[in-house]
Amino acid sequence: DPDVVRWRAAGTASTIQLQEIAELRMATEPLAARLAASQPPAVTFEGLSRSVVDMTAAASAGSYQAFVAADREFHRALLRGSGNRMLTALESTLSVALQVRSEVVSMSEDMSANVLELHEAVLSAIEQRDPQGAEEAARAIVQAGLQEVEHALHRSRGSGS
């Protein structure tokens, strides 16, 4: 539930919430990418491609809000592209989870060239209809996101003491 994600992220359990978000993403996004690479590519590829173009433009312009919006749309398109209605039902929750994560992570880490390359790798694997490659690339995105959150939490603990 998106409201629960927002509420827990604002409370004392925010660190636990961020960990659970990463675990949910790890369980769903690589599978969604694998499935999307097996679906008819037109709609999925178009939505993902548009999102990557928007992320790149936002990063070039230094617009973090636009970057986060495009990133959220990428992940929503990925879930929709899976063709699995249960994964698609998680779209709003994961979108809010990504927004919450973006409020913790520094803009420079989130808009790095590496992050863009990882999203492009998912897009490329789906375009090439490579389920294993899409799954691995999506897993790499989630792992990178988890590392960004861990760095941000470490910094905040260090500055708070």
JSON list of C-alpha atoms in Angstrom, two decimals:
[
{"chain": "A", "resi": 1, "resn": "ASP", "atom": "CA", "xyz": [0.00, 0.00, 0.00]},
{"chain": "A", "resi": 2, "resn": "PRO", "atom": "CA", "xyz": [1.61, 3.31, -1.07]},
{"chain": "A", "resi": 3, "resn": "ASP", "atom": "CA", "xyz": [0.25, 5.14, 1.98]},
{"chain": "A", "resi": 4, "resn": "VAL", "atom": "CA", "xyz": [1.83, 2.61, 4.34]},
{"chain": "A", "resi": 5, "resn": "VAL", "atom": "CA", "xyz": [5.17, 2.97, 2.54]},
{"chain": "A", "resi": 6, "resn": "ARG", "atom": "CA", "xyz": [5.05, 6.77, 2.99]},
{"chain": "A", "resi": 7, "resn": "TRP", "atom": "CA", "xyz": [3.95, 6.50, 6.63]},
{"chain": "A", "resi": 8, "resn": "ARG", "atom": "CA", "xyz": [6.62, 3.97, 7.61]},
{"chain": "A", "resi": 9, "resn": "ALA", "atom": "CA", "xyz": [9.34, 5.87, 5.77]},
{"chain": "A", "resi": 10, "resn": "ALA", "atom": "CA", "xyz": [8.53, 9.00, 7.78]},
{"chain": "A", "resi": 11, "resn": "GLY", "atom": "CA", "xyz": [8.65, 7.19, 11.12]},
{"chain": "A", "resi": 12, "resn": "THR", "atom": "CA", "xyz": [11.27, 5.71, 13.36]},
{"chain": "A", "resi": 13, "resn": "ALA", "atom": "CA", "xyz": [11.38, 2.52, 11.28]},
{"chain": "A", "resi": 14, "resn": "SER", "atom": "CA", "xyz": [12.61, 4.32, 8.14]},
{"chain": "A", "resi": 15, "resn": "THR", "atom": "CA", "xyz": [15.84, 2.30, 7.95]},
{"chain": "A", "resi": 16, "resn": "ILE", "atom": "CA", "xyz": [13.89, -0.95, 8.13]},
{"chain": "A", "resi": 17, "resn": "GLN", "atom": "CA", "xyz": [11.43, 0.40, 5.56]},
{"chain": "A", "resi": 18, "resn": "LEU", "atom": "CA", "xyz": [14.23, 1.21, 3.12]},
{"chain": "A", "resi": 19, "resn": "GLN", "atom": "CA", "xyz": [15.68, -2.29, 3.54]},
{"chain": "A", "resi": 20, "resn": "GLU", "atom": "CA", "xyz": [12.28, -3.86, 2.96]},
{"chain": "A", "resi": 21, "resn": "ILE", "atom": "CA", "xyz": [11.76, -1.70, -0.13]},
{"chain": "A", "resi": 22, "resn": "ALA", "atom": "CA", "xyz": [15.05, -2.97, -1.53]},
{"chain": "A", "resi": 23, "resn": "GLU", "atom": "CA", "xyz": [14.03, -6.56, -0.78]},
{"chain": "A", "resi": 24, "resn": "LEU", "atom": "CA", "xyz": [10.65, -6.08, -2.48]},
{"chain": "A", "resi": 25, "resn": "ARG", "atom": "CA", "xyz": [12.33, -4.56, -5.50]},
{"chain": "A", "resi": 26, "resn": "MET", "atom": "CA", "xyz": [14.86, -7.43, -5.62]},
{"chain": "A", "resi": 27, "resn": "ALA", "atom": "CA", "xyz": [12.02, -9.94, -5.59]},
{"chain": "A", "resi": 28, "resn": "THR", "atom": "CA", "xyz": [9.96, -8.24, -8.28]},
{"chain": "A", "resi": 29, "resn": "GLU", "atom": "CA", "xyz": [11.96, -6.13, -10.71]},
{"chain": "A", "resi": 30, "resn": "PRO", "atom": "CA", "xyz": [14.37, -8.77, -12.05]},
{"chain": "A", "resi": 31, "resn": "LEU", "atom": "CA", "xyz": [11.40, -11.11, -12.62]},
{"chain": "A", "resi": 32, "resn": "ALA", "atom": "CA", "xyz": [9.45, -8.32, -14.31]},
{"chain": "A", "resi": 33, "resn": "ALA", "atom": "CA", "xyz": [12.40, -7.62, -16.60]},
{"chain": "A", "resi": 34, "resn": "ARG", "atom": "CA", "xyz": [12.75, -11.31, -17.46]},
{"chain": "A", "resi": 35, "resn": "LEU", "atom": "CA", "xyz": [9.06, -11.51, -18.32]},
{"chain": "A", "resi": 36, "resn": "ALA", "atom": "CA", "xyz": [9.08, -8.22, -20.24]},
{"chain": "A", "resi": 37, "resn": "ALA", "atom": "CA", "xyz": [11.85, -9.54, -22.48]},
{"chain": "A", "resi": 38, "resn": "SER", "atom": "CA", "xyz": [9.53, -12.40, -23.41]},
{"chain": "A", "resi": 39, "resn": "GLN", "atom": "CA", "xyz": [6.52, -10.20, -24.24]},
{"chain": "A", "resi": 40, "resn": "PRO", "atom": "CA", "xyz": [5.69, -8.51, -27.53]},
{"chain": "A", "resi": 41, "resn": "PRO", "atom": "CA", "xyz": [8.20, -5.65, -27.39]},
{"chain": "A", "resi": 42, "resn": "ALA", "atom": "CA", "xyz": [6.44, -2.63, -28.90]},
{"chain": "A", "resi": 43, "resn": "VAL", "atom": "CA", "xyz": [4.62, -1.11, -25.94]},
{"chain": "A", "resi": 44, "resn": "THR", "atom": "CA", "xyz": [7.10, -2.11, -23.26]},
{"chain": "A", "resi": 45, "resn": "PHE", "atom": "CA", "xyz": [10.09, -0.94, -25.26]},
{"chain": "A", "resi": 46, "resn": "GLU", "atom": "CA", "xyz": [8.47, 2.39, -26.11]},
{"chain": "A", "resi": 47, "resn": "GLY", "atom": "CA", "xyz": [7.67, 3.22, -22.48]},
{"chain": "A", "resi": 48, "resn": "LEU", "atom": "CA", "xyz": [11.09, 2.16, -21.23]},
{"chain": "A", "resi": 49, "resn": "SER", "atom": "CA", "xyz": [12.89, 3.94, -24.06]},
{"chain": "A", "resi": 50, "resn": "ARG", "atom": "CA", "xyz": [11.00, 7.18, -23.45]},
{"chain": "A", "resi": 51, "resn": "SER", "atom": "CA", "xyz": [11.87, 6.96, -19.75]},
{"chain": "A", "resi": 52, "resn": "VAL", "atom": "CA", "xyz": [15.58, 6.45, -20.43]},
{"chain": "A", "resi": 53, "resn": "VAL", "atom": "CA", "xyz": [15.58, 9.43, -22.82]},
{"chain": "A", "resi": 54, "resn": "ASP", "atom": "CA", "xyz": [13.83, 11.53, -20.15]},
{"chain": "A", "resi": 55, "resn": "MET", "atom": "CA", "xyz": [16.26, 10.37, -17.45]},
{"chain": "A", "resi": 56, "resn": "THR", "atom": "CA", "xyz": [19.22, 11.28, -19.64]},
{"chain": "A", "resi": 57, "resn": "ALA", "atom": "CA", "xyz": [17.80, 14.71, -20.45]},
{"chain": "A", "resi": 58, "resn": "ALA", "atom": "CA", "xyz": [17.03, 15.37, -16.78]},
{"chain": "A", "resi": 59, "resn": "ALA", "atom": "CA", "xyz": [20.53, 14.33, -15.72]},
{"chain": "A", "resi": 60, "resn": "SER", "atom": "CA", "xyz": [22.06, 16.61, -18.37]},
{"chain": "A", "resi": 61, "resn": "ALA", "atom": "CA", "xyz": [19.89, 19.49, -17.17]},
{"chain": "A", "resi": 62, "resn": "GLY", "atom": "CA", "xyz": [20.63, 18.74, -13.52]},
{"chain": "A", "resi": 63, "resn": "SER", "atom": "CA", "xyz": [16.90, 18.38, -12.79]},
{"chain": "A", "resi": 64, "resn": "TYR", "atom": "CA", "xyz": [16.65, 15.85, -10.01]},
{"chain": "A", "resi": 65, "resn": "GLN", "atom": "CA", "xyz": [12.85, 16.00, -9.79]},
{"chain": "A", "resi": 66, "resn": "ALA", "atom": "CA", "xyz": [12.51, 15.27, -13.50]},
{"chain": "A", "resi": 67, "resn": "PHE", "atom": "CA", "xyz": [15.08, 12.49, -13.20]},
{"chain": "A", "resi": 68, "resn": "VAL", "atom": "CA", "xyz": [13.20, 10.83, -10.34]},
{"chain": "A", "resi": 69, "resn": "ALA", "atom": "CA", "xyz": [9.90, 11.14, -12.23]},
{"chain": "A", "resi": 70, "resn": "ALA", "atom": "CA", "xyz": [11.40, 9.50, -15.32]},
{"chain": "A", "resi": 71, "resn": "ASP", "atom": "CA", "xyz": [13.04, 6.79, -13.20]},
{"chain": "A", "resi": 72, "resn": "ARG", "atom": "CA", "xyz": [9.73, 6.03, -11.50]},
{"chain": "A", "resi": 73, "resn": "GLU", "atom": "CA", "xyz": [8.04, 5.81, -14.90]},
{"chain": "A", "resi": 74, "resn": "PHE", "atom": "CA", "xyz": [10.76, 3.42, -16.12]},
{"chain": "A", "resi": 75, "resn": "HIS", "atom": "CA", "xyz": [10.08, 1.04, -13.26]},
{"chain": "A", "resi": 76, "resn": "ARG", "atom": "CA", "xyz": [6.30, 1.34, -13.68]},
{"chain": "A", "resi": 77, "resn": "ALA", "atom": "CA", "xyz": [6.68, 0.54, -17.39]},
{"chain": "A", "resi": 78, "resn": "LEU", "atom": "CA", "xyz": [8.87, -2.42, -16.51]},
{"chain": "A", "resi": 79, "resn": "LEU", "atom": "CA", "xyz": [6.22, -3.88, -14.20]},
{"chain": "A", "resi": 80, "resn": "ARG", "atom": "CA", "xyz": [3.46, -3.25, -16.77]},
{"chain": "A", "resi": 81, "resn": "GLY", "atom": "CA", "xyz": [5.61, -4.77, -19.49]},
{"chain": "A", "resi": 82, "resn": "SER", "atom": "CA", "xyz": [5.94, -8.01, -17.58]},
{"chain": "A", "resi": 83, "resn": "GLY", "atom": "CA", "xyz": [2.44, -9.00, -18.63]},
{"chain": "A", "resi": 84, "resn": "ASN", "atom": "CA", "xyz": [1.88, -10.28, -15.09]},
{"chain": "A", "resi": 85, "resn": "ARG", "atom": "CA", "xyz": [-1.12, -8.62, -13.45]},
{"chain": "A", "resi": 86, "resn": "MET", "atom": "CA", "xyz": [0.15, -9.37, -9.95]},
{"chain": "A", "resi": 87, "resn": "LEU", "atom": "CA", "xyz": [3.41, -7.55, -10.65]},
{"chain": "A", "resi": 88, "resn": "THR", "atom": "CA", "xyz": [1.52, -4.70, -12.29]},
{"chain": "A", "resi": 89, "resn": "ALA", "atom": "CA", "xyz": [-0.58, -4.40, -9.12]},
{"chain": "A", "resi": 90, "resn": "LEU", "atom": "CA", "xyz": [2.62, -3.44, -7.27]},
{"chain": "A", "resi": 91, "resn": "GLU", "atom": "CA", "xyz": [3.21, -0.49, -9.61]},
{"chain": "A", "resi": 92, "resn": "SER", "atom": "CA", "xyz": [1.95, 2.25, -7.26]},
{"chain": "A", "resi": 93, "resn": "THR", "atom": "CA", "xyz": [3.65, 0.80, -4.19]},
{"chain": "A", "resi": 94, "resn": "LEU", "atom": "CA", "xyz": [7.01, 0.49, -5.93]},
{"chain": "A", "resi": 95, "resn": "SER", "atom": "CA", "xyz": [6.66, 3.95, -7.44]},
{"chain": "A", "resi": 96, "resn": "VAL", "atom": "CA", "xyz": [6.18, 5.45, -3.97]},
{"chain": "A", "resi": 97, "resn": "ALA", "atom": "CA", "xyz": [9.06, 3.31, -2.70]},
{"chain": "A", "resi": 98, "resn": "LEU", "atom": "CA", "xyz": [11.32, 4.79, -5.38]},
{"chain": "A", "resi": 99, "resn": "GLN", "atom": "CA", "xyz": [10.21, 8.29, -4.40]},
{"chain": "A", "resi": 100, "resn": "VAL", "atom": "CA", "xyz": [11.00, 7.57, -0.75]},
{"chain": "A", "resi": 101, "resn": "ARG", "atom": "CA", "xyz": [14.40, 6.18, -1.74]},
{"chain": "A", "resi": 102, "resn": "SER", "atom": "CA", "xyz": [15.14, 9.30, -3.79]},
{"chain": "A", "resi": 103, "resn": "GLU", "atom": "CA", "xyz": [14.56, 11.43, -0.70]},
{"chain": "A", "resi": 104, "resn": "VAL", "atom": "CA", "xyz": [17.41, 9.61, 1.07]},
{"chain": "A", "resi": 105, "resn": "VAL", "atom": "CA", "xyz": [19.94, 9.25, -1.74]},
{"chain": "A", "resi": 106, "resn": "SER", "atom": "CA", "xyz": [22.09, 12.14, -2.90]},
{"chain": "A", "resi": 107, "resn": "MET", "atom": "CA", "xyz": [21.32, 13.62, -6.27]},
{"chain": "A", "resi": 108, "resn": "SER", "atom": "CA", "xyz": [24.86, 13.03, -7.56]},
{"chain": "A", "resi": 109, "resn": "GLU", "atom": "CA", "xyz": [24.69, 9.29, -6.80]},
{"chain": "A", "resi": 110, "resn": "ASP", "atom": "CA", "xyz": [21.21, 8.87, -8.21]},
{"chain": "A", "resi": 111, "resn": "MET", "atom": "CA", "xyz": [21.86, 10.71, -11.48]},
{"chain": "A", "resi": 112, "resn": "SER", "atom": "CA", "xyz": [25.24, 9.13, -12.16]},
{"chain": "A", "resi": 113, "resn": "ALA", "atom": "CA", "xyz": [26.29, 7.80, -15.54]},
{"chain": "A", "resi": 114, "resn": "ASN", "atom": "CA", "xyz": [26.38, 4.32, -14.00]},
{"chain": "A", "resi": 115, "resn": "VAL", "atom": "CA", "xyz": [22.69, 4.50, -13.08]},
{"chain": "A", "resi": 116, "resn": "LEU", "atom": "CA", "xyz": [21.81, 5.53, -16.63]},
{"chain": "A", "resi": 117, "resn": "GLU", "atom": "CA", "xyz": [23.95, 2.74, -18.08]},
{"chain": "A", "resi": 118, "resn": "LEU", "atom": "CA", "xyz": [22.17, 0.17, -15.90]},
{"chain": "A", "resi": 119, "resn": "HIS", "atom": "CA", "xyz": [18.76, 1.33, -17.11]},
{"chain": "A", "resi": 120, "resn": "GLU", "atom": "CA", "xyz": [19.99, 1.29, -20.71]},
{"chain": "A", "resi": 121, "resn": "ALA", "atom": "CA", "xyz": [21.20, -2.30, -20.18]},
{"chain": "A", "resi": 122, "resn": "VAL", "atom": "CA", "xyz": [17.69, -3.37, -19.13]},
{"chain": "A", "resi": 123, "resn": "LEU", "atom": "CA", "xyz": [16.23, -1.58, -22.13]},
{"chain": "A", "resi": 124, "resn": "SER", "atom": "CA", "xyz": [18.76, -3.18, -24.49]},
{"chain": "A", "resi": 125, "resn": "ALA", "atom": "CA", "xyz": [18.18, -6.70, -23.13]},
{"chain": "A", "resi": 126, "resn": "ILE", "atom": "CA", "xyz": [14.42, -6.31, -23.49]},
{"chain": "A", "resi": 127, "resn": "GLU", "atom": "CA", "xyz": [14.83, -4.96, -27.02]},
{"chain": "A", "resi": 128, "resn": "GLN", "atom": "CA", "xyz": [17.04, -7.96, -27.86]},
{"chain": "A", "resi": 129, "resn": "ARG", "atom": "CA", "xyz": [14.48, -10.27, -26.21]},
{"chain": "A", "resi": 130, "resn": "ASP", "atom": "CA", "xyz": [17.12, -11.56, -23.80]},
{"chain": "A", "resi": 131, "resn": "PRO", "atom": "CA", "xyz": [15.26, -12.60, -20.62]},
{"chain": "A", "resi": 132, "resn": "GLN", "atom": "CA", "xyz": [18.38, -13.58, -18.68]},
{"chain": "A", "resi": 133, "resn": "GLY", "atom": "CA", "xyz": [20.21, -10.39, -19.62]},
{"chain": "A", "resi": 134, "resn": "ALA", "atom": "CA", "xyz": [17.17, -8.28, -18.68]},
{"chain": "A", "resi": 135, "resn": "GLU", "atom": "CA", "xyz": [16.88, -10.04, -15.32]},
{"chain": "A", "resi": 136, "resn": "GLU", "atom": "CA", "xyz": [20.58, -9.57, -14.55]},
{"chain": "A", "resi": 137, "resn": "ALA", "atom": "CA", "xyz": [20.52, -5.90, -15.57]},
{"chain": "A", "resi": 138, "resn": "ALA", "atom": "CA", "xyz": [17.43, -5.22, -13.43]},
{"chain": "A", "resi": 139, "resn": "ARG", "atom": "CA", "xyz": [19.07, -6.98, -10.49]},
{"chain": "A", "resi": 140, "resn": "ALA", "atom": "CA", "xyz": [22.11, -4.72, -10.96]},
{"chain": "A", "resi": 141, "resn": "ILE", "atom": "CA", "xyz": [19.85, -1.63, -10.80]},
{"chain": "A", "resi": 142, "resn": "VAL", "atom": "CA", "xyz": [18.30, -2.79, -7.54]},
{"chain": "A", "resi": 143, "resn": "GLN", "atom": "CA", "xyz": [21.71, -3.66, -6.06]},
{"chain": "A", "resi": 144, "resn": "ALA", "atom": "CA", "xyz": [23.08, -0.25, -7.04]},
{"chain": "A", "resi": 145, "resn": "GLY", "atom": "CA", "xyz": [20.04, 1.40, -5.47]},
{"chain": "A", "resi": 146, "resn": "LEU", "atom": "CA", "xyz": [20.56, -0.56, -2.26]},
{"chain": "A", "resi": 147, "resn": "GLN", "atom": "CA", "xyz": [24.20, 0.53, -2.12]},
{"chain": "A", "resi": 148, "resn": "GLU", "atom": "CA", "xyz": [23.16, 4.17, -2.62]},
{"chain": "A", "resi": 149, "resn": "VAL", "atom": "CA", "xyz": [20.70, 3.91, 0.27]},
{"chain": "A", "resi": 150, "resn": "GLU", "atom": "CA", "xyz": [23.29, 2.24, 2.51]},
{"chain": "A", "resi": 151, "resn": "HIS", "atom": "CA", "xyz": [25.79, 5.03, 1.73]},
{"chain": "A", "resi": 152, "resn": "ALA", "atom": "CA", "xyz": [23.17, 7.69, 2.45]},
{"chain": "A", "resi": 153, "resn": "LEU", "atom": "CA", "xyz": [22.19, 6.06, 5.74]},
{"chain": "A", "resi": 154, "resn": "HIS", "atom": "CA", "xyz": [25.84, 5.74, 6.74]},
{"chain": "A", "resi": 155, "resn": "ARG", "atom": "CA", "xyz": [26.41, 9.42, 6.00]},
{"chain": "A", "resi": 156, "resn": "SER", "atom": "CA", "xyz": [23.33, 10.46, 7.97]},
{"chain": "A", "resi": 157, "resn": "ARG", "atom": "CA", "xyz": [24.40, 8.37, 10.98]},
{"chain": "A", "resi": 158, "resn": "GLY", "atom": "CA", "xyz": [27.85, 9.90, 10.79]},
{"chain": "A", "resi": 159, "resn": "SER", "atom": "CA", "xyz": [26.55, 13.46, 10.68]},
{"chain": "A", "resi": 160, "resn": "GLY", "atom": "CA", "xyz": [23.95, 12.83, 13.37]},
{"chain": "A", "resi": 161, "resn": "SER", "atom": "CA", "xyz": [26.39, 11.73, 16.05]}
]
